[in-house]
Coordinates of C-alpha atoms in Angstrom, one line a residue:
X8 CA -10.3 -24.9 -8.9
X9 CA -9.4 -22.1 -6.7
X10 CA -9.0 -23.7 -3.3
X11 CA -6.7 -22.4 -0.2
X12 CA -3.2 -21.7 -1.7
X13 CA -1.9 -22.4 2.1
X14 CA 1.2 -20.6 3.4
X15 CA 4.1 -19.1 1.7
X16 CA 6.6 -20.8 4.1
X17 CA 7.7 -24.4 3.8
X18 CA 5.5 -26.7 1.7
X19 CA 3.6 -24.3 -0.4
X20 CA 2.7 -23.3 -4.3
X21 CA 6.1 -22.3 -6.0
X22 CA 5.3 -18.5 -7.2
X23 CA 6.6 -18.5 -10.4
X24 CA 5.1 -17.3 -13.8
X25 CA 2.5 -20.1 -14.7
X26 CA 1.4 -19.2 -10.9
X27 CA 1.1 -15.8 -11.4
X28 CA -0.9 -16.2 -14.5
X29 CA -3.0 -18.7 -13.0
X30 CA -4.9 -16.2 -10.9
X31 CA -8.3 -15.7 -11.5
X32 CA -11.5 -14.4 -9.0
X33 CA -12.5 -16.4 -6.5
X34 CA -14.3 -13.8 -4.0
X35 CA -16.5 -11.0 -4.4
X36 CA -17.6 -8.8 -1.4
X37 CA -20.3 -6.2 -2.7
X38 CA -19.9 -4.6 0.8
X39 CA -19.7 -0.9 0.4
X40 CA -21.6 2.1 -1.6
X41 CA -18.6 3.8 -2.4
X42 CA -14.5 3.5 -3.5
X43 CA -12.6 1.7 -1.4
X44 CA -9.5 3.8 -1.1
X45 CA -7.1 1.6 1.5
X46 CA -6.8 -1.6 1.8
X47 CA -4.1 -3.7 4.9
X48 CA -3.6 -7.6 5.5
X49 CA -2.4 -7.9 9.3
X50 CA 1.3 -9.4 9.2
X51 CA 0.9 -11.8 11.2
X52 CA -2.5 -13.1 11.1
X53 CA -5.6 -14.0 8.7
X54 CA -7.0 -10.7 8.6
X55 CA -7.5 -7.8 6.4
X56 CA -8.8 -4.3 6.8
X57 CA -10.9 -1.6 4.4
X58 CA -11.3 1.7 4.4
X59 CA -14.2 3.3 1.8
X60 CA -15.4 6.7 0.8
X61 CA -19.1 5.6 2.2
X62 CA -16.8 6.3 5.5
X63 CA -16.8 2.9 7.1
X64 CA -14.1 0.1 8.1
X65 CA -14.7 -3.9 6.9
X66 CA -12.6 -6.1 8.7
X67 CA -12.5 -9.9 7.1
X68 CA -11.1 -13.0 7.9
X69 CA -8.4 -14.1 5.2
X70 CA -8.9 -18.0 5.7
X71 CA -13.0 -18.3 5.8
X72 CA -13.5 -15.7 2.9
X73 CA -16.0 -13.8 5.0
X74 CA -16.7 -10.1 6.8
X75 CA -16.1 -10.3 10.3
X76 CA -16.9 -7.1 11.6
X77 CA -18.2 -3.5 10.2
X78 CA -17.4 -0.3 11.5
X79 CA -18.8 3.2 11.1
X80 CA -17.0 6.5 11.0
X81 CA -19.6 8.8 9.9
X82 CA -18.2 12.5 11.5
X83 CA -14.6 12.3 10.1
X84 CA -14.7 9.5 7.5
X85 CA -12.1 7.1 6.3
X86 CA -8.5 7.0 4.5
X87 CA -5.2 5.4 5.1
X88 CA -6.5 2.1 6.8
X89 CA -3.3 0.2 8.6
X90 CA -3.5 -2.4 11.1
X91 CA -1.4 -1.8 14.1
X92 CA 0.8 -5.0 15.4
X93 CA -2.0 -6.1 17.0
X94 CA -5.2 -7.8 15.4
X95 CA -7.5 -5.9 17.0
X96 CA -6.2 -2.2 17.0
X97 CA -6.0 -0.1 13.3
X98 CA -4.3 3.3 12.4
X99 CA -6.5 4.9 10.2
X100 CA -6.5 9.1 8.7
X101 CA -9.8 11.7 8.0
X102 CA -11.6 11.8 5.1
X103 CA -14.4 14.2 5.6
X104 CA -12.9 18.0 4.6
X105 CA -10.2 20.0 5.8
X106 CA -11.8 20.7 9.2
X107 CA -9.8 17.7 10.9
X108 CA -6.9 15.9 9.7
X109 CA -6.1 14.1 12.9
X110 CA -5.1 10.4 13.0
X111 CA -7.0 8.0 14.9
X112 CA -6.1 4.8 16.8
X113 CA -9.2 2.3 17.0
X114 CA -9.9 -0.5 18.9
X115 CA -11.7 -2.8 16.1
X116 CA -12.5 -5.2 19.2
X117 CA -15.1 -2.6 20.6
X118 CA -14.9 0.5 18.2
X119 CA -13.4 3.0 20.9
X120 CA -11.0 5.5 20.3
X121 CA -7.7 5.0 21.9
X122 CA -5.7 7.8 21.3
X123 CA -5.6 10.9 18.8
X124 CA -2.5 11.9 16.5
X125 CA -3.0 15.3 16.0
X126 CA -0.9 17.9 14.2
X127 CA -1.3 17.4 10.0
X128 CA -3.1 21.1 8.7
X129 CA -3.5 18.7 5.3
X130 CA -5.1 15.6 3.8
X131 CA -3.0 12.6 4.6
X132 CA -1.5 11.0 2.0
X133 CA -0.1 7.8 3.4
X134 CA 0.5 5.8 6.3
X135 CA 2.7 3.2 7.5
X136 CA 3.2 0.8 11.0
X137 CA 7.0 0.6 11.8
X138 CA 7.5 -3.3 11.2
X139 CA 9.9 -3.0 14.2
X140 CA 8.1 -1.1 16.8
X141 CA 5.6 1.3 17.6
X142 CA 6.2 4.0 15.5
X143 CA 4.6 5.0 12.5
X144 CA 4.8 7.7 10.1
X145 CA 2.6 9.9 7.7
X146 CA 2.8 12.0 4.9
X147 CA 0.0 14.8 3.8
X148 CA -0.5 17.5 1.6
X149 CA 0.7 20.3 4.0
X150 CA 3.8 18.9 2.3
X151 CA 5.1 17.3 5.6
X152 CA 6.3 13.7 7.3
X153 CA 5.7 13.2 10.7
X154 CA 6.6 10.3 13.3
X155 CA 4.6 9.1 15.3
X156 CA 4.1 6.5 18.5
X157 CA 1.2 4.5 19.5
X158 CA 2.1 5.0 23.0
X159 CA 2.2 9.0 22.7
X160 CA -0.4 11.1 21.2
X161 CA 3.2 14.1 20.8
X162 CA 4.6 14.3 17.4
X163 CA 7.8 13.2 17.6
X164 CA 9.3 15.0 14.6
X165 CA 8.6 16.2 11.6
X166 CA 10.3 16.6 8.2
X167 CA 9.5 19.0 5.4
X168 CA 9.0 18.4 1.9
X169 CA 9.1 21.1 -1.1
X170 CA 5.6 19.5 -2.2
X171 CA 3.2 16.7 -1.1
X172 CA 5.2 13.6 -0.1
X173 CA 4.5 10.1 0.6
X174 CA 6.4 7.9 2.5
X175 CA 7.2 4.3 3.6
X176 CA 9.2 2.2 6.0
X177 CA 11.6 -0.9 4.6
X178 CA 10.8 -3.9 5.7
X179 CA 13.0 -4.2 8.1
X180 CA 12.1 -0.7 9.8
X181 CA 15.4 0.7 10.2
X182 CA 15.0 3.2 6.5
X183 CA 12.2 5.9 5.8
X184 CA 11.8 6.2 2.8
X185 CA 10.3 9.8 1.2
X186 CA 9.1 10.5 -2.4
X187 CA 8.0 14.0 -3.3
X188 CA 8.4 16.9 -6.2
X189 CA 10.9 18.8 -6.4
X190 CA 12.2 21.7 -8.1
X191 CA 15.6 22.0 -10.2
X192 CA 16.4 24.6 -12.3
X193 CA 13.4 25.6 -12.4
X194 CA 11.5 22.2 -13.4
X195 CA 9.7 20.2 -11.5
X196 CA 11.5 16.9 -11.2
X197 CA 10.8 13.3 -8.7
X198 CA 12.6 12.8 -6.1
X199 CA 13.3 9.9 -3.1
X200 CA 15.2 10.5 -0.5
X201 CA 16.3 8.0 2.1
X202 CA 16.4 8.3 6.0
X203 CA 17.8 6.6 8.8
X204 CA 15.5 6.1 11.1
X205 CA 17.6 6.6 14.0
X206 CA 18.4 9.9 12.7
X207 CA 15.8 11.1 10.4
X208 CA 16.7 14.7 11.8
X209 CA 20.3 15.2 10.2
X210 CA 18.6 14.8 6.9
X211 CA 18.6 12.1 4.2
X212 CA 21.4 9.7 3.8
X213 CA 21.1 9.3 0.1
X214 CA 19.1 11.3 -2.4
X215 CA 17.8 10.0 -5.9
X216 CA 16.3 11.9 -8.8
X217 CA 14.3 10.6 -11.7
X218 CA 15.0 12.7 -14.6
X219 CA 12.1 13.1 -17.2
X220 CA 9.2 12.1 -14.6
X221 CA 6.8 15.1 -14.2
X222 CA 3.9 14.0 -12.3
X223 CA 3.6 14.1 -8.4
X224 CA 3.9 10.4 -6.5
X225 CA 0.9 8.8 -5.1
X226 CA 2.3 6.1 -3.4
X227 CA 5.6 4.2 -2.3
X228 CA 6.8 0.9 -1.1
X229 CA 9.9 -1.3 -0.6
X230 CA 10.3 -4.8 -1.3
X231 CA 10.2 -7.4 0.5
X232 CA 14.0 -7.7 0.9
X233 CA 14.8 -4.1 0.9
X234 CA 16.7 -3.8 -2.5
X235 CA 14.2 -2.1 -4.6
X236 CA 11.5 0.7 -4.1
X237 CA 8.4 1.1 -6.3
X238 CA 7.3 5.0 -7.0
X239 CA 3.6 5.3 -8.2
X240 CA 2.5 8.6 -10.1
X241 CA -0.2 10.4 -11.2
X242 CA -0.2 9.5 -14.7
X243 CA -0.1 6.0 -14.3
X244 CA 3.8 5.1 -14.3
X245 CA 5.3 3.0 -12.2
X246 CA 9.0 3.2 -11.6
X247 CA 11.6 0.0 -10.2
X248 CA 14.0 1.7 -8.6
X249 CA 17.3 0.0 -6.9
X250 CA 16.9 1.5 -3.6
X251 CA 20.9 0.8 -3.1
X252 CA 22.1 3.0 -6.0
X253 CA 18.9 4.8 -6.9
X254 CA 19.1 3.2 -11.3
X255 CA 16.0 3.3 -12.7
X256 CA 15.5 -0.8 -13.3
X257 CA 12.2 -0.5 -15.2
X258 CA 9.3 2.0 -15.7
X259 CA 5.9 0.5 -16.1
X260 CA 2.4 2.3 -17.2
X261 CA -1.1 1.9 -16.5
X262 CA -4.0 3.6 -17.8
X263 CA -4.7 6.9 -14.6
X264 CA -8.0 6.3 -12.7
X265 CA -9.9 9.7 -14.3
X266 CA -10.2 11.2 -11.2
X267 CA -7.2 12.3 -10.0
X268 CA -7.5 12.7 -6.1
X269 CA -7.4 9.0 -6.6
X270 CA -4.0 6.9 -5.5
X271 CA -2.9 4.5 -7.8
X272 CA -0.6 1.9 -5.2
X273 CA 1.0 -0.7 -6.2
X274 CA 2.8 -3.7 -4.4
X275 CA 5.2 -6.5 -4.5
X276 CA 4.7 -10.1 -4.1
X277 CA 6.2 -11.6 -0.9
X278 CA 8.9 -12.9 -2.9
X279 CA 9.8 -9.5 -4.5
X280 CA 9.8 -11.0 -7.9
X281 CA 6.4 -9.7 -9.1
X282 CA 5.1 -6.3 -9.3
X283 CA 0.9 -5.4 -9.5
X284 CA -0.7 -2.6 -9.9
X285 CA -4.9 -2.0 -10.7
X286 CA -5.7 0.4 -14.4
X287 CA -8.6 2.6 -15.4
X288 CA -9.3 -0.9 -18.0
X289 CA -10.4 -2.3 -14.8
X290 CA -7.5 -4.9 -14.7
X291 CA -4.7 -5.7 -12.1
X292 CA -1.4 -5.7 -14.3
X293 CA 1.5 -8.0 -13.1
X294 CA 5.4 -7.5 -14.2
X295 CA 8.5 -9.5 -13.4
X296 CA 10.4 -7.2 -11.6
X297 CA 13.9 -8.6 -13.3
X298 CA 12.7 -8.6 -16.8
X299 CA 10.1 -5.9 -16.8
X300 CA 7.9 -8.1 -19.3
X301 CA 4.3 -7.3 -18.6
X302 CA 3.3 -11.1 -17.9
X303 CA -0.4 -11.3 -17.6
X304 CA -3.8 -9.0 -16.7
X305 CA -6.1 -10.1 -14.3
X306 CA -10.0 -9.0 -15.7
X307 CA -12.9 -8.7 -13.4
X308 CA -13.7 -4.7 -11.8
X309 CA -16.1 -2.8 -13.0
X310 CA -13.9 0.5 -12.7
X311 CA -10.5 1.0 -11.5
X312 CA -8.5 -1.3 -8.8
X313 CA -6.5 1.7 -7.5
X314 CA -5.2 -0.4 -4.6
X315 CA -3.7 -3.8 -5.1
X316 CA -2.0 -5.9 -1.7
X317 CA -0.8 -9.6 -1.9
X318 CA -1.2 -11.0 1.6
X319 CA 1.9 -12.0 3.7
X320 CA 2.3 -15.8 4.3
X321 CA -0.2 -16.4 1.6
X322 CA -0.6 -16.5 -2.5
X323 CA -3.6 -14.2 -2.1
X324 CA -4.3 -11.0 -3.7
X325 CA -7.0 -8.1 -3.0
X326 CA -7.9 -5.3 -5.7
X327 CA -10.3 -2.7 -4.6
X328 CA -13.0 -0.5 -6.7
X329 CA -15.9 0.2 -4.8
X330 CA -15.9 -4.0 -5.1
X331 CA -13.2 -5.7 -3.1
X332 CA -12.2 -9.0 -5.0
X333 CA -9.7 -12.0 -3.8
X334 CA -7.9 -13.7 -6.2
X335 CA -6.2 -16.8 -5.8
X336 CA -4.1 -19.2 -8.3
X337 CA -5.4 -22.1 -9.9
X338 CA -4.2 -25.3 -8.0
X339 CA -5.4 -27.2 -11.6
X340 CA -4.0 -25.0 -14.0
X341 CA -0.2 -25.3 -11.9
X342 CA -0.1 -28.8 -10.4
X343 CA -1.6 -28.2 -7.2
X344 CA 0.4 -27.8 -4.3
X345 CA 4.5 -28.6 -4.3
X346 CA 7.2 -28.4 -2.4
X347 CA 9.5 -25.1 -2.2
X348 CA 12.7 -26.0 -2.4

């Protein structure tokens, strides 16, 4: 049976590999016309955030299983959902054309606007909340990064990239991390360059290149514990990189949703020791990040889960399609609930 899994801290399921194979569906929400093409837990509490193609924004509550609130954005659509620090207040990017890139703070409380981010000429291809403070950065297809702060609609600086980047914060919010295509020697080549946030404007403080990888990146994310990155491409591969010495740990493939505006992302368990990503098969794939052994795919969409999140604090995953599913570990199948040591 498929009941709570409870918290990741203190007494709670041991995530291991009979837990990670355990998964299976245990929620279904049917809730939108279209792909879902973001998908955001809220750090701190039980809430998670949507962000579809039919241009609206579900908000649902983690613990009850059920959609707490619906929002409309009809004139500039929706991409790039992220909560904010606060429950009630989401970061979210345009959709709708080229006409208007801007970013958009909203109130989820009362659907009002509080402040515009304006300055991308380009789609935006990712978005990420500072865990440490207000700031927030953003990468688009006018092949720029810029920072941001809640408190401010000003840019506060920008960085340039050769081609379309994407970027992320560590988890501790003192590194930016930047992947992008570059050129050298006259091939295109991956790069992923690391900033101090402090000083993002003296450049990069370390600079990694994957030889042999020739597609542009869709997405990019640290661990957990800031030791390793994960680079998502185009054509399905998914590179483990040590985000110390830049090594190429492991390179794992899935199957390339068919259209290609679409952004594979993957993520890490809480734990760091698992990595999951969604395939054109209509699985959810799941490697041990030390051993690189595909351990087990998760069955159930229709078409493509390009975006996979495993909640913080919680042994809960999402996988969106145009169907958002919740999957949760079989207390049965691994002994119910134990201790942590």
């Amino acid at each position: 049976a498929r009941r709570p899994a409870g918290e990741m801290q203190g007494p709670s399921v041991r995530l291991d590999d009979a837990a990670v194979r355990s998964f299976g569906l245990a929620r279904v929400f049917k809730d939108n016309t279209a792909r879902v093409n973001s998908v955001d837990f809220h750090r701190t509490e039980d809430l998670m955030v949507t962000g579809s193609d039919d241009e609206s924004i579900h908000v649902y509550n983690t613990a009850s299983g059920e959609l707490s609130k619906t929002i409309f954005s009809k004139k500039y659509g929706v991409d790039c959902v992220r909560f904010t620090h606060a429950p009630h207040a989401i970061l979210c990017s345009s959709k709708n054309g080229a006409w208007d890139e801007t970013l958009r703070y909203l109130s989820v409380h009362d659907n009002r606007y509080l402040r515009y981010f304006r300055g991308h000429r380009g789609r935006v291809t990712s978005l990420a909340m500072s865990p440490l403070d207000d700031s927030f950065i953003s990468a688009s297809m006018d092949k720029t990064v810029r920072v941001w702060d809640l408190r401010t609609n000003a840019c506060q600086g920008m960085l340039r990239a050769p081609a379309t980047p994407c970027a992320a914060f560590d988890e501790q919010g003192l590194v930016m991390g930047v992947a992008m295509e570059g050129q050298l020697g006259g091939n295109m080549e991956l790069m992923f360059k690391l900033y101090d946030v402090r000083m993002y404007g003296k450049g990069p403080f370390d600079t990694f290149r994957l030889a042999g990888t020739q597609s542009a990146p869709t997405h990019v994310c640290f661990s957990p514990d800031g030791a390793l990155v994960l680079l998502c491409t185009k054509d399905g591969s998914i590179a483990l990189l040590d985000a110390f010495k830049g090594e190429q740990r492991h390179l794992f493939q899935t199957q390339p949703p068919e259209d290609d505006t679409v952004r594979l992302q993957a993520c890490f368990s809480p734990d760091g020791k698992y990595v999951l990503c969604g395939s054109a098969d209509g699985s959810v794939r799941v490697w041990s990040s030390s051993t690189g052994e595909e351990l087990v795919k998760w069955l159930g969409h229709a078409d493509a889960p390009a975006v996979v999140r495993w909640a913080p604090r919680r042994m809960m995953v999402a996988s969106a399609c145009s169907a958002l599913a919740l999957w949760l570990p079989d207390m049965d199948k691994i002994g119910g609930i134990r201790a942590t040591p």
